[in-house]
PDB file of C-alpha atoms in Angstrom:
ATOM      1  CA  MET B   1      -1.679 -16.583  -6.212  1.00 37.00           C
ATOM      2  CA  SER B   2       1.661 -18.823  -7.531  1.00 35.00           C
ATOM      3  CA  HIS B   3       4.501 -18.261  -4.848  1.00 34.00           C
ATOM      4  CA  ASN B   4       8.041 -17.167  -5.982  1.00 33.00           C
ATOM      5  CA  HIS B   5      10.387 -18.440  -3.483  1.00 29.00           C
ATOM      6  CA  SER B   6      13.549 -17.622  -5.709  1.00 29.00           C
ATOM      7  CA  CYS B   7      14.319 -14.397  -5.391  1.00 31.00           C
ATOM      8  CA  HIS B   8      14.531 -10.555  -7.166  1.00 31.00           C
ATOM      9  CA  ASP B   9      15.861  -7.462  -6.588  1.00 34.00           C
ATOM     10  CA  GLU B  10      13.987  -4.167  -8.841  1.00 34.00           C
ATOM     11  CA  HIS B  11      17.281  -3.819 -11.452  1.00 33.00           C
ATOM     12  CA  SER B  12      16.113  -7.880 -12.345  1.00 30.00           C
ATOM     13  CA  HIS B  13      12.155  -7.065 -14.100  1.00 32.00           C
ATOM     14  CA  SER B  14      12.743  -5.498 -17.333  1.00 31.00           C
ATOM     15  CA  ASN B  15       9.694  -3.359 -16.527  1.00 34.00           C
ATOM     16  CA  GLY B  16      10.846  -1.422 -14.263  1.00 34.00           C
ATOM     17  CA  GLY B  17       8.854  -3.236 -11.172  1.00 38.00           C
ATOM     18  CA  GLY B  18       9.717  -4.650  -8.382  1.00 40.00           C
ATOM     19  CA  SER B  19       9.316  -7.658  -5.065  1.00 42.00           C
ATOM     20  CA  ALA B  20       7.131  -8.036  -2.564  1.00 49.00           C
ATOM     21  CA  HIS B  21       9.534  -9.613   0.032  1.00 45.00           C
ATOM     22  CA  ASP B  22       8.368 -11.222   3.801  1.00 43.00           C
ATOM     23  CA  HIS B  23      10.335  -9.321   5.608  1.00 40.00           C
ATOM     24  CA  SER B  24      10.676 -11.392   9.264  1.00 37.00           C
ATOM     25  CA  ASP B  25      13.055 -13.740   8.532  1.00 36.00           C
ATOM     26  CA  ASP B  26      15.588 -10.395   7.761  1.00 38.00           C
ATOM     27  CA  VAL B  27      19.115 -10.616  10.039  1.00 34.00           C
ATOM     28  CA  THR B  28      18.480  -6.458   9.829  1.00 40.00           C
ATOM     29  CA  PRO B  29      14.672  -5.876   9.779  1.00 46.00           C
ATOM     30  CA  ALA B  30      13.666  -3.463   7.014  1.00 51.00           C
ATOM     31  CA  SER B  31      13.260  -0.461   9.371  1.00 54.00           C
ATOM     32  CA  HIS B  32      17.061   0.736   6.653  1.00 67.00           C
ATOM     33  CA  SER B  33      15.931   3.547   5.288  1.00 86.00           C
ATOM     34  CA  THR B  34      12.859   3.883   6.866  1.00 93.00           C
ATOM     35  CA  LEU B  35      11.127   7.071   6.657  1.00 97.00           C
ATOM     36  CA  TYR B  36       8.866   6.863   9.464  1.00 97.00           C
ATOM     37  CA  GLN B  37      10.535   9.971  11.239  1.00 96.00           C
ATOM     38  CA  TYR B  38      10.330  12.394   8.194  1.00 97.00           C
ATOM     39  CA  ILE B  39       6.261  11.625   8.768  1.00 98.00           C
ATOM     40  CA  ASP B  40       4.254  14.581   9.154  1.00 98.00           C
ATOM     41  CA  HIS B  41       2.142  12.000  12.080  1.00 98.00           C
ATOM     42  CA  PRO B  42      -0.854  13.942  12.845  1.00 98.00           C
ATOM     43  CA  HIS B  43      -1.270  15.979   9.769  1.00 98.00           C
ATOM     44  CA  ILE B  44      -2.454  11.873   8.413  1.00 99.00           C
ATOM     45  CA  HIS B  45      -6.060  12.307   7.494  1.00 98.00           C
ATOM     46  CA  THR B  46      -8.083   8.762   5.784  1.00 99.00           C
ATOM     47  CA  LEU B  47     -11.185   9.341   4.824  1.00 99.00           C
ATOM     48  CA  ASN B  48     -13.937   5.705   5.422  1.00 98.00           C
ATOM     49  CA  GLU B  49     -12.639   4.606   8.573  1.00 98.00           C
ATOM     50  CA  THR B  50     -14.454   3.182  10.129  1.00 98.00           C
ATOM     51  CA  THR B  51     -11.871   4.994  14.179  1.00 98.00           C
ATOM     52  CA  PRO B  52     -11.387   8.130  14.110  1.00 98.00           C
ATOM     53  CA  SER B  53      -7.720   8.722  13.723  1.00 98.00           C
ATOM     54  CA  SER B  54      -7.307   5.173  13.672  1.00 98.00           C
ATOM     55  CA  GLY B  55      -4.821   5.608  10.315  1.00 98.00           C
ATOM     56  CA  ARG B  56      -2.979   7.406  11.853  1.00 99.00           C
ATOM     57  CA  ALA B  57      -2.594   5.089  14.062  1.00 99.00           C
ATOM     58  CA  ILE B  58      -1.830   2.399  11.734  1.00 99.00           C
ATOM     59  CA  VAL B  59       1.577   4.578  10.520  1.00 99.00           C
ATOM     60  CA  GLU B  60       2.021   5.910  13.386  1.00 98.00           C
ATOM     61  CA  LYS B  61       3.602   1.774  14.306  1.00 98.00           C
ATOM     62  CA  THR B  62       6.856   1.276  14.769  1.00 96.00           C
ATOM     63  CA  TRP B  63       8.827  -1.724  13.038  1.00 94.00           C
ATOM     64  CA  ASP B  64       9.316  -3.246  16.563  1.00 94.00           C
ATOM     65  CA  ASP B  65       5.174  -2.851  16.596  1.00 96.00           C
ATOM     66  CA  ARG B  66       4.409  -4.378  13.185  1.00 95.00           C
ATOM     67  CA  LEU B  67       3.073  -7.031  14.165  1.00 95.00           C
ATOM     68  CA  SER B  68       0.481  -6.139  16.690  1.00 95.00           C
ATOM     69  CA  PRO B  69      -3.545  -6.297  15.667  1.00 94.00           C
ATOM     70  CA  THR B  70      -4.757  -3.106  17.180  1.00 96.00           C
ATOM     71  CA  PRO B  71      -4.777  -0.252  16.681  1.00 97.00           C
ATOM     72  CA  LEU B  72      -6.584  -1.230  13.173  1.00 98.00           C
ATOM     73  CA  LEU B  73      -7.576   0.155   9.552  1.00 99.00           C
ATOM     74  CA  THR B  74     -10.901  -0.615   8.721  1.00 98.00           C
ATOM     75  CA  SER B  75     -13.206  -0.162   6.535  1.00 98.00           C
ATOM     76  CA  PRO B  76     -17.229  -0.161   6.899  1.00 96.00           C
ATOM     77  CA  ALA B  77     -18.611  -4.362   6.244  1.00 91.00           C
ATOM     78  CA  ASP B  78     -20.534  -2.783   3.594  1.00 89.00           C
ATOM     79  CA  ASP B  79     -18.231  -0.306   1.861  1.00 93.00           C
ATOM     80  CA  PRO B  80     -14.290  -2.123   0.717  1.00 95.00           C
ATOM     81  CA  GLN B  81     -13.052   1.871   0.087  1.00 97.00           C
ATOM     82  CA  LEU B  82     -10.347   3.509   1.974  1.00 98.00           C
ATOM     83  CA  LEU B  83      -7.993   7.097   1.447  1.00 99.00           C
ATOM     84  CA  MET B  84      -5.306   7.817   3.244  1.00 99.00           C
ATOM     85  CA  HIS B  85      -3.495  11.242   2.555  1.00 99.00           C
ATOM     86  CA  VAL B  86       0.398  10.902   3.951  1.00 99.00           C
ATOM     87  CA  PRO B  87       2.323  13.606   4.658  1.00 98.00           C
ATOM     88  CA  PHE B  88       5.734  14.209   4.640  1.00 98.00           C
ATOM     89  CA  THR B  89       8.092  16.843   6.759  1.00 97.00           C
ATOM     90  CA  GLY B  90       9.813  17.338   3.443  1.00 96.00           C
ATOM     91  CA  GLN B  91      11.032  16.496   0.516  1.00 97.00           C
ATOM     92  CA  VAL B  92      11.575  12.879   0.350  1.00 98.00           C
ATOM     93  CA  LYS B  93      11.729   9.524  -2.240  1.00 98.00           C
ATOM     94  CA  LEU B  94       9.838   7.114  -2.535  1.00 98.00           C
ATOM     95  CA  HIS B  95      11.311   3.508  -2.706  1.00 97.00           C
ATOM     96  CA  SER B  96       8.727   0.742  -0.781  1.00 97.00           C
ATOM     97  CA  ILE B  97       5.591   0.264   0.667  1.00 98.00           C
ATOM     98  CA  LEU B  98       5.221  -1.945   3.568  1.00 97.00           C
ATOM     99  CA  LEU B  99       1.615  -3.155   4.072  1.00 97.00           C
ATOM    100  CA  ARG B 100       0.487  -5.639   6.123  1.00 97.00           C
ATOM    101  CA  ALA B 101      -2.883  -6.880   6.414  1.00 96.00           C
ATOM    102  CA  PRO B 102      -4.871 -10.362   7.046  1.00 92.00           C
ATOM    103  CA  PRO B 103      -4.630 -13.171   4.046  1.00 92.00           C
ATOM    104  CA  ASN B 104      -7.848 -13.218   2.996  1.00 91.00           C
ATOM    105  CA  GLY B 105     -10.515 -11.213   1.665  1.00 92.00           C
ATOM    106  CA  SER B 106     -10.138  -7.849   3.772  1.00 94.00           C
ATOM    107  CA  ALA B 107      -6.939  -7.394   2.535  1.00 96.00           C
ATOM    108  CA  PRO B 108      -6.452  -5.141   0.132  1.00 97.00           C
ATOM    109  CA  ARG B 109      -6.064  -5.887  -4.143  1.00 96.00           C
ATOM    110  CA  LYS B 110      -6.083  -2.520  -5.571  1.00 97.00           C
ATOM    111  CA  VAL B 111      -3.936   0.869  -4.848  1.00 98.00           C
ATOM    112  CA  LYS B 112      -4.336   3.567  -6.464  1.00 99.00           C
ATOM    113  CA  LEU B 113      -1.441   6.074  -5.651  1.00 99.00           C
ATOM    114  CA  PHE B 114      -0.948   9.876  -6.407  1.00 99.00           C
ATOM    115  CA  LYS B 115       1.844  12.501  -5.500  1.00 99.00           C
ATOM    116  CA  ASN B 116       1.336  15.353  -3.881  1.00 98.00           C
ATOM    117  CA  ARG B 117      -2.449  15.717  -4.156  1.00 98.00           C
ATOM    118  CA  LEU B 118      -4.027  15.980  -0.244  1.00 98.00           C
ATOM    119  CA  ASP B 119      -6.602  18.061  -2.177  1.00 97.00           C
ATOM    120  CA  LEU B 120      -8.483  14.912  -2.841  1.00 98.00           C
ATOM    121  CA  ASP B 121     -10.936  13.643  -2.272  1.00 98.00           C
ATOM    122  CA  PHE B 122     -13.227  10.224  -3.907  1.00 98.00           C
ATOM    123  CA  GLY B 123     -14.484  11.322  -6.098  1.00 98.00           C
ATOM    124  CA  MET B 124     -11.408  12.978  -7.795  1.00 98.00           C
ATOM    125  CA  ALA B 125      -9.462  10.119  -7.093  1.00 98.00           C
ATOM    126  CA  SER B 126     -11.942   7.964  -9.516  1.00 97.00           C
ATOM    127  CA  GLU B 127     -11.296  10.753 -12.105  1.00 97.00           C
ATOM    128  CA  LEU B 128      -7.751  12.090 -11.937  1.00 98.00           C
ATOM    129  CA  ALA B 129      -5.407   9.546 -13.764  1.00 98.00           C
ATOM    130  CA  PRO B 130      -2.583   8.015 -10.119  1.00 99.00           C
ATOM    131  CA  THR B 131       0.597   8.614 -10.073  1.00 99.00           C
ATOM    132  CA  GLN B 132       0.832   4.668 -10.286  1.00 98.00           C
ATOM    133  CA  THR B 133      -1.164   2.331  -9.600  1.00 98.00           C
ATOM    134  CA  ILE B 134      -0.926  -1.372  -7.896  1.00 98.00           C
ATOM    135  CA  GLU B 135      -2.473  -5.027  -7.880  1.00 96.00           C
ATOM    136  CA  LEU B 136      -1.427  -5.805  -4.367  1.00 95.00           C
ATOM    137  CA  PRO B 137      -0.815  -9.386  -2.808  1.00 91.00           C
ATOM    138  CA  ARG B 138      -3.693 -11.443  -0.795  1.00 88.00           C
ATOM    139  CA  GLY B 139      -2.585 -10.027   2.720  1.00 83.00           C
ATOM    140  CA  VAL B 140       0.989 -12.640   4.597  1.00 82.00           C
ATOM    141  CA  ASP B 141       0.425 -15.095   6.328  1.00 78.00           C
ATOM    142  CA  GLY B 142       2.519 -15.929  10.065  1.00 79.00           C
ATOM    143  CA  ASP B 143       4.543 -12.919  10.652  1.00 82.00           C
ATOM    144  CA  GLY B 144       4.918 -11.500   7.386  1.00 89.00           C
ATOM    145  CA  VAL B 145       5.247  -7.726   6.563  1.00 94.00           C
ATOM    146  CA  LEU B 146       4.426  -7.190   3.127  1.00 94.00           C
ATOM    147  CA  GLU B 147       6.717  -4.232   1.049  1.00 95.00           C
ATOM    148  CA  VAL B 148       5.671  -3.641  -2.175  1.00 95.00           C
ATOM    149  CA  GLY B 149       8.409  -1.558  -4.319  1.00 96.00           C
ATOM    150  CA  VAL B 150       7.749   1.416  -6.550  1.00 98.00           C
ATOM    151  CA  LYS B 151       8.307   3.014  -9.759  1.00 98.00           C
ATOM    152  CA  ARG B 152      11.344   5.108  -8.345  1.00 97.00           C
ATOM    153  CA  ALA B 153      11.217   7.862 -11.449  1.00 98.00           C
ATOM    154  CA  LEU B 154       7.825   8.586 -10.644  1.00 98.00           C
ATOM    155  CA  TRP B 155       7.968   9.068  -6.675  1.00 98.00           C
ATOM    156  CA  THR B 156      10.926  11.971  -6.381  1.00 97.00           C
ATOM    157  CA  ALA B 157      10.405  14.688  -4.640  1.00 97.00           C
ATOM    158  CA  VAL B 158       7.426  13.909  -2.798  1.00 98.00           C
ATOM    159  CA  MET B 159       6.331  15.806  -0.757  1.00 98.00           C
ATOM    160  CA  SER B 160       2.596  13.251   0.579  1.00 98.00           C
ATOM    161  CA  VAL B 161       1.744  10.053  -1.294  1.00 99.00           C
ATOM    162  CA  THR B 162      -1.973   9.488  -1.503  1.00 99.00           C
ATOM    163  CA  LEU B 163      -3.845   5.514  -1.020  1.00 99.00           C
ATOM    164  CA  PHE B 164      -6.600   4.946  -1.847  1.00 99.00           C
ATOM    165  CA  PHE B 165      -7.698   1.839  -0.918  1.00 98.00           C
ATOM    166  CA  VAL B 166     -10.016   1.288  -4.526  1.00 96.00           C
ATOM    167  CA  ASP B 167     -11.565  -2.505  -2.693  1.00 95.00           C
ATOM    168  CA  ASN B 168     -10.329  -5.450  -1.814  1.00 95.00           C
ATOM    169  CA  TRP B 169     -10.206  -9.851  -2.381  1.00 94.00           C
ATOM    170  CA  GLY B 170     -13.553  -9.879  -0.862  1.00 90.00           C
ATOM    171  CA  SER B 171     -15.116  -7.893  -2.436  1.00 79.00           C
ATOM    172  CA  PRO B 172     -17.602  -8.811  -5.428  1.00 75.00           C
ATOM    173  CA  ASN B 173     -17.174  -5.641  -7.289  1.00 62.00           C
ATOM    174  CA  TYR B 174     -13.185  -5.570  -7.471  1.00 53.00           C
ATOM    175  CA  GLY B 175     -11.106  -4.297 -10.148  1.00 51.00           C
ATOM    176  CA  SER B 176     -14.000  -1.457 -10.867  1.00 53.00           C
ATOM    177  CA  ASP B 177     -13.723   1.919  -8.857  1.00 61.00           C
ATOM    178  CA  SER B 178     -17.504   3.015  -9.712  1.00 51.00           C
ATOM    179  CA  GLY B 179     -18.490  -0.273  -8.487  1.00 43.00           C
ATOM    180  CA  HIS B 180     -19.401  -2.503 -11.275  1.00 36.00           C
ATOM    181  CA  ASN B 181     -19.247  -6.156 -10.741  1.00 39.00           C
ATOM    182  CA  ASN B 182     -16.860  -7.342 -13.657  1.00 39.00           C
ATOM    183  CA  ASN B 183     -16.268 -10.478 -12.446  1.00 42.00           C
ATOM    184  CA  ASP B 184     -14.080 -13.573 -14.061  1.00 43.00           C
ATOM    185  CA  ASP B 185     -15.315 -16.881 -13.794  1.00 46.00           C
ATOM    186  CA  ASP B 186     -12.658 -17.420 -12.357  1.00 46.00           C
ATOM    187  CA  ASP B 187     -12.551 -14.319  -9.878  1.00 46.00           C
ATOM    188  CA  GLU B 188     -16.029 -15.574  -9.055  1.00 44.00           C
ATOM    189  CA  GLU B 189     -14.987 -18.658  -7.656  1.00 45.00           C
ATOM    190  CA  GLU B 190     -12.543 -16.939  -5.785  1.00 45.00           C
ATOM    191  CA  GLU B 191     -14.409 -15.066  -3.767  1.00 43.00           C
ATOM    192  CA  GLU B 192     -16.635 -17.530  -3.398  1.00 41.00           C
ATOM    193  CA  GLU B 193     -14.108 -19.765  -1.767  1.00 44.00           C
ATOM    194  CA  ASP B 194     -13.197 -16.931   0.660  1.00 46.00           C
ATOM    195  CA  VAL B 195     -15.857 -15.206   1.491  1.00 42.00           C
ATOM    196  CA  GLU B 196     -18.969 -15.643  -1.171  1.00 50.00           C
ATOM    197  CA  GLY B 197     -19.271 -12.565  -1.303  1.00 52.00           C
ATOM    198  CA  GLU B 198     -20.164 -10.924   1.350  1.00 61.00           C
ATOM    199  CA  GLU B 199     -16.934 -10.406   3.147  1.00 51.00           C
ATOM    200  CA  VAL B 200     -15.955  -7.029   1.841  1.00 79.00           C
ATOM    201  CA  GLN B 201     -14.787  -4.998   5.344  1.00 93.00           C
ATOM    202  CA  THR B 202     -10.732  -3.206   4.150  1.00 97.00           C
ATOM    203  CA  GLU B 203      -8.183  -3.995   7.287  1.00 97.00           C
ATOM    204  CA  ILE B 204      -5.103  -3.084   7.794  1.00 98.00           C
ATOM    205  CA  SER B 205      -3.330  -3.629  10.539  1.00 97.00           C
ATOM    206  CA  TYR B 206       0.456  -1.543   9.478  1.00 98.00           C
ATOM    207  CA  LEU B 207       1.475   0.410   6.892  1.00 98.00           C
ATOM    208  CA  GLY B 208       4.536   2.648   6.798  1.00 98.00           C
ATOM    209  CA  PHE B 209       7.376   3.762   3.977  1.00 98.00           C
ATOM    210  CA  ARG B 210      11.252   3.374   2.861  1.00 97.00           C
ATOM    211  CA  GLY B 211      12.943   5.310   0.725  1.00 97.00           C
ATOM    212  CA  ASP B 212      15.371   8.484   1.205  1.00 96.00           C
ATOM    213  CA  TRP B 213      15.339  11.899   2.605  1.00 93.00           C
ATOM    214  CA  LEU B 214      16.212  14.615   0.284  1.00 90.00           C
ATOM    215  CA  ARG B 215      18.997  17.986   1.386  1.00 69.00           C
ATOM    216  CA  ALA B 216      17.294  20.675   0.206  1.00 62.00           C
ATOM    217  CA  GLY B 217      19.136  20.627  -3.636  1.00 58.00           C
ATOM    218  CA  GLY B 218      17.164  16.285  -4.105  1.00 59.00           C
ATOM    219  CA  ALA B 219      20.349  14.873  -2.942  1.00 62.00           C
ATOM    220  CA  PRO B 220      19.322  12.221  -0.724  1.00 65.00           C
ATOM    221  CA  LEU B 221      20.772  12.154   2.949  1.00 62.00           C
ATOM    222  CA  GLY B 222      20.794   8.731   3.954  1.00 52.00           C
ATOM    223  CA  VAL B 223      20.589   9.752   8.220  1.00 41.00           C
ATOM    224  CA  VAL B 224      18.795   7.280   9.113  1.00 41.00           C
ATOM    225  CA  TYR B 225      20.370   3.952   7.333  1.00 36.00           C
ATOM    226  CA  GLU B 226      21.334   1.058   8.612  1.00 34.00           C
ATOM    227  CA  SER B 227      23.447  -2.143   7.340  1.00 32.00           C
ATOM    228  CA  ALA B 228      20.869  -3.585   4.923  1.00 36.00           C
ATOM    229  CA  ALA B 229      20.280  -7.375   5.044  1.00 36.00           C
ATOM    230  CA  ASN B 230      21.302  -9.233   1.279  1.00 39.00           C
ATOM    231  CA  PRO B 231      18.896  -9.176  -1.213  1.00 35.00           C
ATOM    232  CA  ALA B 232      19.871 -12.656  -1.696  1.00 37.00           C
ATOM    233  CA  ASP B 233      18.624 -13.989   2.252  1.00 34.00           C
ATOM    234  CA  HIS B 234      15.514 -11.516   1.156  1.00 32.00           C
ATOM    235  CA  LYS B 235      12.558 -14.400   0.845  1.00 33.00           C
ATOM    236  CA  LEU B 236      10.409 -13.859  -1.504  1.00 33.00           C
ATOM    237  CA  VAL B 237       6.659 -14.634  -0.990  1.00 35.00           C
ATOM    238  CA  HIS B 238       4.787 -13.265  -4.176  1.00 37.00           C
ATOM    239  CA  LYS B 239       6.172 -10.723  -7.162  1.00 34.00           C
ATOM    240  CA  THR B 240       3.890  -8.785  -8.556  1.00 36.00           C
ATOM    241  CA  ASN B 241       3.632  -6.060 -11.741  1.00 35.00           C
ATOM    242  CA  TRP B 242       2.310  -2.147 -12.194  1.00 34.00           C
ATOM    243  CA  GLU B 243       0.397  -0.423 -14.450  1.00 34.00           C
ATOM    244  CA  GLY B 244       0.287   3.083 -14.323  1.00 34.00           C
ATOM    245  CA  GLY B 245      -3.098   4.876 -14.560  1.00 31.00           C
ATOM    246  CA  VAL B 246      -6.075   2.644 -15.460  1.00 28.00           C
ATOM    247  CA  GLY B 247      -9.879   3.938 -17.091  1.00 27.00           C
ATOM    248  CA  MET B 248     -11.998   5.793 -14.427  1.00 27.00           C
ATOM    249  CA  GLY B 249     -15.134   4.850 -13.256  1.00 32.00           C
ATOM    250  CA  PRO B 250     -17.411   8.066 -12.061  1.00 33.00           C
ATOM    251  CA  ALA B 251     -16.710   9.522  -8.833  1.00 35.00           C
ATOM    252  CA  SER B 252     -18.279   8.603  -5.654  1.00 38.00           C
ATOM    253  CA  GLY B 253     -20.896   9.977  -4.532  1.00 39.00           C
ATOM    254  CA  ARG B 254     -18.557  10.892  -0.485  1.00 46.00           C
ATOM    255  CA  GLY B 255     -18.182  14.602   0.065  1.00 39.00           C
ATOM    256  CA  PRO B 256     -14.377  16.673  -0.074  1.00 37.00           C
ATOM    257  CA  LEU B 257     -11.599  16.688   2.975  1.00 38.00           C
TER     258      LEU B 257
END
């Protein structure tokens, strides 16, 4: 995937999409407008994690701890999918997701985002249309953290975000909710170059959220804002395109919460 080193903010794209930025070189860290203190951390729940509560643990990391390799959220070696429920303590308006993953086949590739659906299991997440689907870049090199903008019009009055990590860059079946192989020749060559179709464990070491906490009545309350860095100072590592709902595969055999 080619890298674009010119910076574009959300309003520069006619399709309403945003940009993915590496914040390691920012004068002011990406912790401004963080939603960290408004996350209901004790009630974060992750399905298919290999280590209990590791999904909650990566969200509990502060910005200062974002580069720490542990704790690490991983899926089983033979199954790349993860389903994370992240509730907030009140209503928020979501702006972007911050994520750190290795720049290899273990990095998540497609994530389906659901607004206010803490009831979802794998079967429902596979069948229902998501609020938004995002194709993620292949991890971040060095000390970077990927920031992925969301379509803000879809993410008002948010009480919870459910993230369904469908596949990763090393999965031989990436791009299919049901596990059927839909790869073209280019995809097969890319996967052989990385992990030869064997490594499908998904790994995520940091997950955060940026946005506005909403007062009663829906007005944003920017009490956690720091002075924001100039977007022109940001280093663009990837630019992603977003789609709305996508075709769903059959339900997974995993049980409900």
